[in-house]
mmCIF file of C-alpha atoms and ligand atoms in Angstrom:
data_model
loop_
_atom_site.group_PDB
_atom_site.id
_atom_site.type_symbol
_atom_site.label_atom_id
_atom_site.label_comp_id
_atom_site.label_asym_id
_atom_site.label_seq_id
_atom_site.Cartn_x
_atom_site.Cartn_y
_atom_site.Cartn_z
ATOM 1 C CA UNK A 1 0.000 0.000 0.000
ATOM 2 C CA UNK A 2 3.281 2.544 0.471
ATOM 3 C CA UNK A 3 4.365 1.932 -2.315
ATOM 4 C CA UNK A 4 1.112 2.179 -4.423
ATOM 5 C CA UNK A 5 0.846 5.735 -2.435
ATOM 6 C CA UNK A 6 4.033 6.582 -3.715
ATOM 7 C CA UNK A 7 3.902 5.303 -7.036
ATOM 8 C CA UNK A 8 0.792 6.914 -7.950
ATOM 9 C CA UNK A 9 1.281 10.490 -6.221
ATOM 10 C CA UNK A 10 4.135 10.190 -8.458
ATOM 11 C CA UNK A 11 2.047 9.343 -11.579
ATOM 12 C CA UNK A 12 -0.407 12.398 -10.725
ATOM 13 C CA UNK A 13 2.572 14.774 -10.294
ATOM 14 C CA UNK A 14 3.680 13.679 -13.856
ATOM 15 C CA UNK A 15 0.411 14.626 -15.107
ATOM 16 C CA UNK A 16 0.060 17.767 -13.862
ATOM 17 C CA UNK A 17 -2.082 17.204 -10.947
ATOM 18 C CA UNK A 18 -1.838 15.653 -7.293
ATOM 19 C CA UNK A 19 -0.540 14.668 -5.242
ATOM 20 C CA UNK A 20 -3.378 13.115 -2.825
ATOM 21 C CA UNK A 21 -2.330 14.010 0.465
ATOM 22 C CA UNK A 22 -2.067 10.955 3.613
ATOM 23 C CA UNK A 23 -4.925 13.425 5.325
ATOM 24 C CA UNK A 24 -7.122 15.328 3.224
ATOM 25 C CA UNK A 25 -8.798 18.361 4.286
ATOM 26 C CA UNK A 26 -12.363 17.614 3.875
ATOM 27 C CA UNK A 27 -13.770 19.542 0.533
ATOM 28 C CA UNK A 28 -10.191 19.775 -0.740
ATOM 29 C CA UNK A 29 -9.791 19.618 -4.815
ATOM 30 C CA UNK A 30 -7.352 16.476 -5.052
ATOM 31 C CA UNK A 31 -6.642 13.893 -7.571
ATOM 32 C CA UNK A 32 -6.579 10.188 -6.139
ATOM 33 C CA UNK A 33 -5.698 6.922 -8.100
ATOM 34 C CA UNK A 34 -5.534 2.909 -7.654
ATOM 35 C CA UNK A 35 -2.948 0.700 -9.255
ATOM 36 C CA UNK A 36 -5.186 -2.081 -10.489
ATOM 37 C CA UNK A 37 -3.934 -5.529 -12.275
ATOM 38 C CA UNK A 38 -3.774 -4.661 -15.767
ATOM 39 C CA UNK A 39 -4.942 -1.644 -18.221
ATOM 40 C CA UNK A 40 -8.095 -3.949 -18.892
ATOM 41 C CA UNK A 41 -9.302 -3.391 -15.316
ATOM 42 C CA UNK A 42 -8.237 0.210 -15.370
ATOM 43 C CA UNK A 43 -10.363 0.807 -18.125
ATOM 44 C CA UNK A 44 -13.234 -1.050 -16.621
ATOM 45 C CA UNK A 45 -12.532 1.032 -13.242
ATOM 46 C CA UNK A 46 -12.443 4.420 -14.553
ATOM 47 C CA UNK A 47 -15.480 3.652 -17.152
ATOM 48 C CA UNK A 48 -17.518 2.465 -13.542
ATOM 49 C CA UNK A 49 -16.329 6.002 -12.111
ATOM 50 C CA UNK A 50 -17.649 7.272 -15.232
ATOM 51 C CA UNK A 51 -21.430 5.413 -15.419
ATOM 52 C CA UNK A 52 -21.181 6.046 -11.668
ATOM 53 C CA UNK A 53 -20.987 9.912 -12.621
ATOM 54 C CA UNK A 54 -23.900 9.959 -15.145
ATOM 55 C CA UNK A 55 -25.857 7.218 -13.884
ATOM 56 C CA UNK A 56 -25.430 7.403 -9.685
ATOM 57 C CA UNK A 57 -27.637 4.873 -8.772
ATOM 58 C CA UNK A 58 -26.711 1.739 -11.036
ATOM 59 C CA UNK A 59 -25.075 0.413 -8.239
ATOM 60 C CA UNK A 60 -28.639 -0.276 -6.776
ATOM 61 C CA UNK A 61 -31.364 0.156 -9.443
ATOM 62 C CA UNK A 62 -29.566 -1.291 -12.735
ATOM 63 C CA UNK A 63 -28.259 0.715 -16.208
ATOM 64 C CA UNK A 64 -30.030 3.109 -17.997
ATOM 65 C CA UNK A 65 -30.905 2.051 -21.523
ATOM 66 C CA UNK A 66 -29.959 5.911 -22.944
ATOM 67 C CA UNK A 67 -26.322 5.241 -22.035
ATOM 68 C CA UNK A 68 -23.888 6.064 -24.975
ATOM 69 C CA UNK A 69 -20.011 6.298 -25.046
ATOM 70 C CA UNK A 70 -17.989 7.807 -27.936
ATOM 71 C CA UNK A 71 -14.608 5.535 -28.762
ATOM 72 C CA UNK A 72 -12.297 6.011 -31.307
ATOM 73 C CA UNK A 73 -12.898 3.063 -33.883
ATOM 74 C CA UNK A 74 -9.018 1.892 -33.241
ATOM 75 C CA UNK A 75 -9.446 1.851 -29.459
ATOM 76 C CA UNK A 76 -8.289 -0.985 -27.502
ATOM 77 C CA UNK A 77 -10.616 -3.925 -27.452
ATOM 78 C CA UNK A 78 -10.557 -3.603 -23.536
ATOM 79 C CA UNK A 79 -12.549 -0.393 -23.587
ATOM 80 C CA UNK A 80 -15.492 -2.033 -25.790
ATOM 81 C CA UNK A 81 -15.292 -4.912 -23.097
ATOM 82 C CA UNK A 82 -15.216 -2.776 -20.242
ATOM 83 C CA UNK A 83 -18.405 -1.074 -21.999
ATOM 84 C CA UNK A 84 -20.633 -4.371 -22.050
ATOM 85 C CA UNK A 85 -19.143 -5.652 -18.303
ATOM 86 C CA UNK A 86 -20.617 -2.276 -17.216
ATOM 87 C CA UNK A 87 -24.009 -3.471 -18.913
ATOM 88 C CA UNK A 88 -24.406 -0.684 -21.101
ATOM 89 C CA UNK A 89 -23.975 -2.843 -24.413
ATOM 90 C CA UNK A 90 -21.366 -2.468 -26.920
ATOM 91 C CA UNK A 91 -24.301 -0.944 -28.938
ATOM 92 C CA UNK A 92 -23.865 1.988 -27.213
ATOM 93 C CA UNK A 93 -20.554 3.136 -28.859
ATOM 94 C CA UNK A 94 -20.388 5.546 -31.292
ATOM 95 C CA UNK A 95 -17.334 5.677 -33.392
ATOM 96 C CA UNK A 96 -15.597 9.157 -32.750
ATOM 97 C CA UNK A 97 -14.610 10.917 -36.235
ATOM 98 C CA UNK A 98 -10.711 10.285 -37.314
ATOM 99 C CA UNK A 99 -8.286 11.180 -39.605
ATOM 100 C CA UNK A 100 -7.154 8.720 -42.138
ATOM 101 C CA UNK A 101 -4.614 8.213 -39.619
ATOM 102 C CA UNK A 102 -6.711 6.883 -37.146
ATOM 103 C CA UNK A 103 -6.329 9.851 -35.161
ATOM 104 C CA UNK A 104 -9.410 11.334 -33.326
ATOM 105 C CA UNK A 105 -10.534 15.039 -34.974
ATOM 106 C CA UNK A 106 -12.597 16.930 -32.879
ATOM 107 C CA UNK A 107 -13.711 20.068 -35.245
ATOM 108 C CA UNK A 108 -16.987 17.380 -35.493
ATOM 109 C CA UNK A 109 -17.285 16.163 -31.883
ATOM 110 C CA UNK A 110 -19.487 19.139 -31.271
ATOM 111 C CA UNK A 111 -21.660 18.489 -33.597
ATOM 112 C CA UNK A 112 -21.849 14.220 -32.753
ATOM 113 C CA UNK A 113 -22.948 14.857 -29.229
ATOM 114 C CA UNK A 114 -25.900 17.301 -30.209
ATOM 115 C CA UNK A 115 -26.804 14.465 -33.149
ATOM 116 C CA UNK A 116 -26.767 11.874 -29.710
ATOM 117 C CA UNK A 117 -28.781 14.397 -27.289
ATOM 118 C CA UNK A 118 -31.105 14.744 -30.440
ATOM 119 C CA UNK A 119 -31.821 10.886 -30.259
ATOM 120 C CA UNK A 120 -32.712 11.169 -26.770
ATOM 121 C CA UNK A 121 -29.270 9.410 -25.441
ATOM 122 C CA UNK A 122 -26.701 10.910 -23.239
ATOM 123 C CA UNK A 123 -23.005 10.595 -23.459
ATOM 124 C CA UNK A 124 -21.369 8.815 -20.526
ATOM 125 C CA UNK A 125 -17.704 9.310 -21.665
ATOM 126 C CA UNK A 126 -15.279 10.542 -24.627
ATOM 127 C CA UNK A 127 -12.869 7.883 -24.877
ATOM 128 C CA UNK A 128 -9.087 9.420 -26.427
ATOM 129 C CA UNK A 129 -6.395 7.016 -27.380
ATOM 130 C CA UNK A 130 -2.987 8.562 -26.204
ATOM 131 C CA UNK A 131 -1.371 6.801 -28.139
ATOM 132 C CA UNK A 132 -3.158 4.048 -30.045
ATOM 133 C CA UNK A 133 -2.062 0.877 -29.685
ATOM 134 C CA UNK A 134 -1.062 -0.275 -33.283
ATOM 135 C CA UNK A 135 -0.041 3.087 -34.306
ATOM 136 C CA UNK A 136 1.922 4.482 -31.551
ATOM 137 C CA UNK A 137 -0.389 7.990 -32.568
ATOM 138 C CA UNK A 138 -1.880 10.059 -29.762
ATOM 139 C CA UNK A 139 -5.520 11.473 -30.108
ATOM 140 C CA UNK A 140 -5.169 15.451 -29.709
ATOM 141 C CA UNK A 141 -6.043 15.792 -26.422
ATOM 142 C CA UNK A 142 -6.262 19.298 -25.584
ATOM 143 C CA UNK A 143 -8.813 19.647 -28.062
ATOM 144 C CA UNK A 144 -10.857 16.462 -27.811
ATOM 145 C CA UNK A 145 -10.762 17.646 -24.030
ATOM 146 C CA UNK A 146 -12.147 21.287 -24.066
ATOM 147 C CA UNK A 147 -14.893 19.856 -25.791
ATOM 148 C CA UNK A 148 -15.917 17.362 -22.998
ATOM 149 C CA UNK A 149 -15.025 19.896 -20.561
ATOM 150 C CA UNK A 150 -17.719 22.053 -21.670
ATOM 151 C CA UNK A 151 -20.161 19.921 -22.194
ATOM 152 C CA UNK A 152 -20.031 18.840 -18.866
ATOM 153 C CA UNK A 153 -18.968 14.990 -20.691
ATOM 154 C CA UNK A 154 -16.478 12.511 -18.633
ATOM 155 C CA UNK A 155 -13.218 12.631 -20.192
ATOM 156 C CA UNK A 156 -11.583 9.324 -20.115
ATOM 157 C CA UNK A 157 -7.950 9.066 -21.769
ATOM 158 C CA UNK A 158 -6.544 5.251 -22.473
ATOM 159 C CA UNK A 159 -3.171 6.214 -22.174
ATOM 160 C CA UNK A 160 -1.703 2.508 -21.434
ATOM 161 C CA UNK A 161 0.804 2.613 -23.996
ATOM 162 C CA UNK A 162 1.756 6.565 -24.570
ATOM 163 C CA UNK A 163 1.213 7.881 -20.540
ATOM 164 C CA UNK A 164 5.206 7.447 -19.876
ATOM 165 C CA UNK A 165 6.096 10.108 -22.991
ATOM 166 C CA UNK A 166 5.007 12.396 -20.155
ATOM 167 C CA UNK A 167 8.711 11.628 -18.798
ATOM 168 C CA UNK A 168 10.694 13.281 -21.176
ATOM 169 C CA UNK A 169 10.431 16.995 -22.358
ATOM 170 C CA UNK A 170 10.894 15.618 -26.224
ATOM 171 C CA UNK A 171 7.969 13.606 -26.112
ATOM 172 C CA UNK A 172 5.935 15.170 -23.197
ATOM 173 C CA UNK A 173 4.029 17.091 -25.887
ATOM 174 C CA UNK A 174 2.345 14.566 -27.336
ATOM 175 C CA UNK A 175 -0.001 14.748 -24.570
ATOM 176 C CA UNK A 176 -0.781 18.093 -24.140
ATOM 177 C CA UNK A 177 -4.027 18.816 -22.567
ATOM 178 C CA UNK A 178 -4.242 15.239 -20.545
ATOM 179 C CA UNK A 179 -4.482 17.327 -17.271
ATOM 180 C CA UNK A 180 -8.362 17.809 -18.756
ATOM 181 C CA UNK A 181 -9.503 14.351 -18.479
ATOM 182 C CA UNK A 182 -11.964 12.720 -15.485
ATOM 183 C CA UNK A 183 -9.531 10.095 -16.087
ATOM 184 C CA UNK A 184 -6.110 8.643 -16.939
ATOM 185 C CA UNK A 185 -5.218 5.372 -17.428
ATOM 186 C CA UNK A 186 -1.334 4.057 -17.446
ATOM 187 C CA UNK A 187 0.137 0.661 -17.759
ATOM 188 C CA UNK A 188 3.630 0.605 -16.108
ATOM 189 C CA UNK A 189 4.531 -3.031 -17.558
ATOM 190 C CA UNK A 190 4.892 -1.080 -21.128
ATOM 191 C CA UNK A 191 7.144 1.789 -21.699
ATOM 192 C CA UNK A 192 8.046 1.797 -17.770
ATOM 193 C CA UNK A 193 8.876 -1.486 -18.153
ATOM 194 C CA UNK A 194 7.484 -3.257 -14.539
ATOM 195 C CA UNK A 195 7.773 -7.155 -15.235
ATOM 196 C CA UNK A 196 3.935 -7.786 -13.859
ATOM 197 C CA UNK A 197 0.941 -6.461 -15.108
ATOM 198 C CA UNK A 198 0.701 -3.135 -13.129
ATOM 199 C CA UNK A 199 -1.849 -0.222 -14.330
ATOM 200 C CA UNK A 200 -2.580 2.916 -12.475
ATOM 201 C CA UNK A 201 -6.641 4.609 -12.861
ATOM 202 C CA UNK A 202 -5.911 8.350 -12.267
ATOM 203 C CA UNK A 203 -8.392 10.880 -11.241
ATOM 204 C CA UNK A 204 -8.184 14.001 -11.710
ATOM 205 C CA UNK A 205 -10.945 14.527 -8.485
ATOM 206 C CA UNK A 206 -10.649 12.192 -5.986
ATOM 207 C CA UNK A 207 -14.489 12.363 -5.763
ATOM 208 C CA UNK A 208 -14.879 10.228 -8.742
ATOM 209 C CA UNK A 209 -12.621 7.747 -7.546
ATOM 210 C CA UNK A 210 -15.089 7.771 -4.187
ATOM 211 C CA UNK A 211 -18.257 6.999 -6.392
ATOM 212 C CA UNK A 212 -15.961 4.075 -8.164
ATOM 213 C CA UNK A 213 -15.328 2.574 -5.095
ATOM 214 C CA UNK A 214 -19.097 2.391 -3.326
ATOM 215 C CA UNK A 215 -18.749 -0.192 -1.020
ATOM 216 C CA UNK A 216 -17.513 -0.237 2.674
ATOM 217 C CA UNK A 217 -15.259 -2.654 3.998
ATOM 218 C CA UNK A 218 -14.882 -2.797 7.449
ATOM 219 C CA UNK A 219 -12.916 -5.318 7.878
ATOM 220 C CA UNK A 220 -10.291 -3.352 6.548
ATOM 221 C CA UNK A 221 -8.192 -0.905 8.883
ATOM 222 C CA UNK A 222 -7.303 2.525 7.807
ATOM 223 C CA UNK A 223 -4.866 5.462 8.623
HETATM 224 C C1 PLP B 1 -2.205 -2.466 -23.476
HETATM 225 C C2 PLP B 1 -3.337 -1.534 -23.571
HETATM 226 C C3 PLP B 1 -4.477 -1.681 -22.750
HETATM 227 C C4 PLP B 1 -4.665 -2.727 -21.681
HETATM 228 O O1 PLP B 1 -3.978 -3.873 -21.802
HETATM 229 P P1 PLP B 1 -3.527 -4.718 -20.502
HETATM 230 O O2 PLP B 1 -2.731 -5.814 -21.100
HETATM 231 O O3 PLP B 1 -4.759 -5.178 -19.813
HETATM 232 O O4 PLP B 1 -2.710 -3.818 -19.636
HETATM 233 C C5 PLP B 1 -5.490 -0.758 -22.897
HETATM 234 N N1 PLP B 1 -5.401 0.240 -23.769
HETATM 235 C C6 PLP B 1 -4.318 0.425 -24.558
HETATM 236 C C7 PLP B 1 -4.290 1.589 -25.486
HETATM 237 C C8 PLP B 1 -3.244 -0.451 -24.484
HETATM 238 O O5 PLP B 1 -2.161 -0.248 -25.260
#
């Protein structure tokens, strides 16, 4: 548990938030994070933060059929698996407009979420690739980001692969803007090289991780 403290705080920090503090002050803005077994469950964690967000009481009543989440077409299978786990239905994903690249554009994202208010359906979460898995290309973040920013949409960046390019000044660019997602997630047994599956789920407000993480436990001791 130290070191998952440390680690993370240290993850948050490279982002350009955190770190949580061993005693938050109670209605204190903090980020907060988990290391979880694998990017697959980090996806699946910080997409339950996200329904948990939209949808708060799925945890007692069940999913809400008007459920939709936007994922760039060469997204990592995980996310569309996380997606029907959650029991919102892989028919719920749109495909978010890219460039022949694969890379997500966002002049059109605007435009996409009125076309799924229109229907009736609200958007749980804006997936961004950062980078794609095949491609090694990052989604444009910073853009993709001020659009879910104001429309009040959960901002949820798969950054398993790309997240450690935050490391170095040369390649830190390529994720400019991730300090607007709800969410980050980052695999340390890629590019950071940690020989066991290891994935952090970041949040930006520690609030969200709260709402991911419903249940009590007391059988377990704290502080
Ligand atoms: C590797 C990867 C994942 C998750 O894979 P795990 O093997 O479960 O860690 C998710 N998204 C992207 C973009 C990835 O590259």
């Amino acid at each position: 548990a130290a070191i998952e403290f440390v680690v993370v705080n240290w993850m948050l920090e490279a982002i350009g938030w955190g770190p949580q503090p061993r005693r938050p002050e109670a209605g204190a803005e903090i980020s907060a994070g988990v290391l979880t077994h694998g990017g697959s469950l980090a996806n699946l964690t910080g997409l339950l933060a996200a329904r948990a967000r939209i949808a708060p009481t799925a945890w007692v009543e069940g999913v809400p059929d008007d459920l939709v989440v936007m994922v760039s077409p060469v997204a990592h299978y995980s996310v569309a698996r996380a997606v029907s786990i959650l029991g919102i239905g892989s028919n719920a994903i749109r495909p978010l407009e890219c460039d022949q690249w694969g890379r997500g554009v966002a002049d059109r994202l605007d435009a996409q979420i009125d076309a799924v208010r229109a229907s009736g359906k609200r958007v749980m979460a804006i997936i961004a690739n950062a980078c794609a898995t095949a491609t090694g290309l990052h989604d444009p973040l910073r853009e993709i980001g001020e659009v879910c920013n104001a429309n009040d949409i959960w901002f949820h960046v798969d950054a398993c692969h790309g997240a450690s390019a935050l490391l170095h000044a040369q390649t830190r660019p390529e994720l400019d803007g991730i300090e607007l997602a709800d969410a980050v997630i980052w695999d340390a047994h890629k590019m950071l090289q940690v020989s066991a599956l290891c994935a952090a789920v970041l949040f930006r407000d520690h609030r969200s991780f709260d709402i991911a993480f419903a249940q009590q436990a007391s059988y377990l001791a704290y502080g």
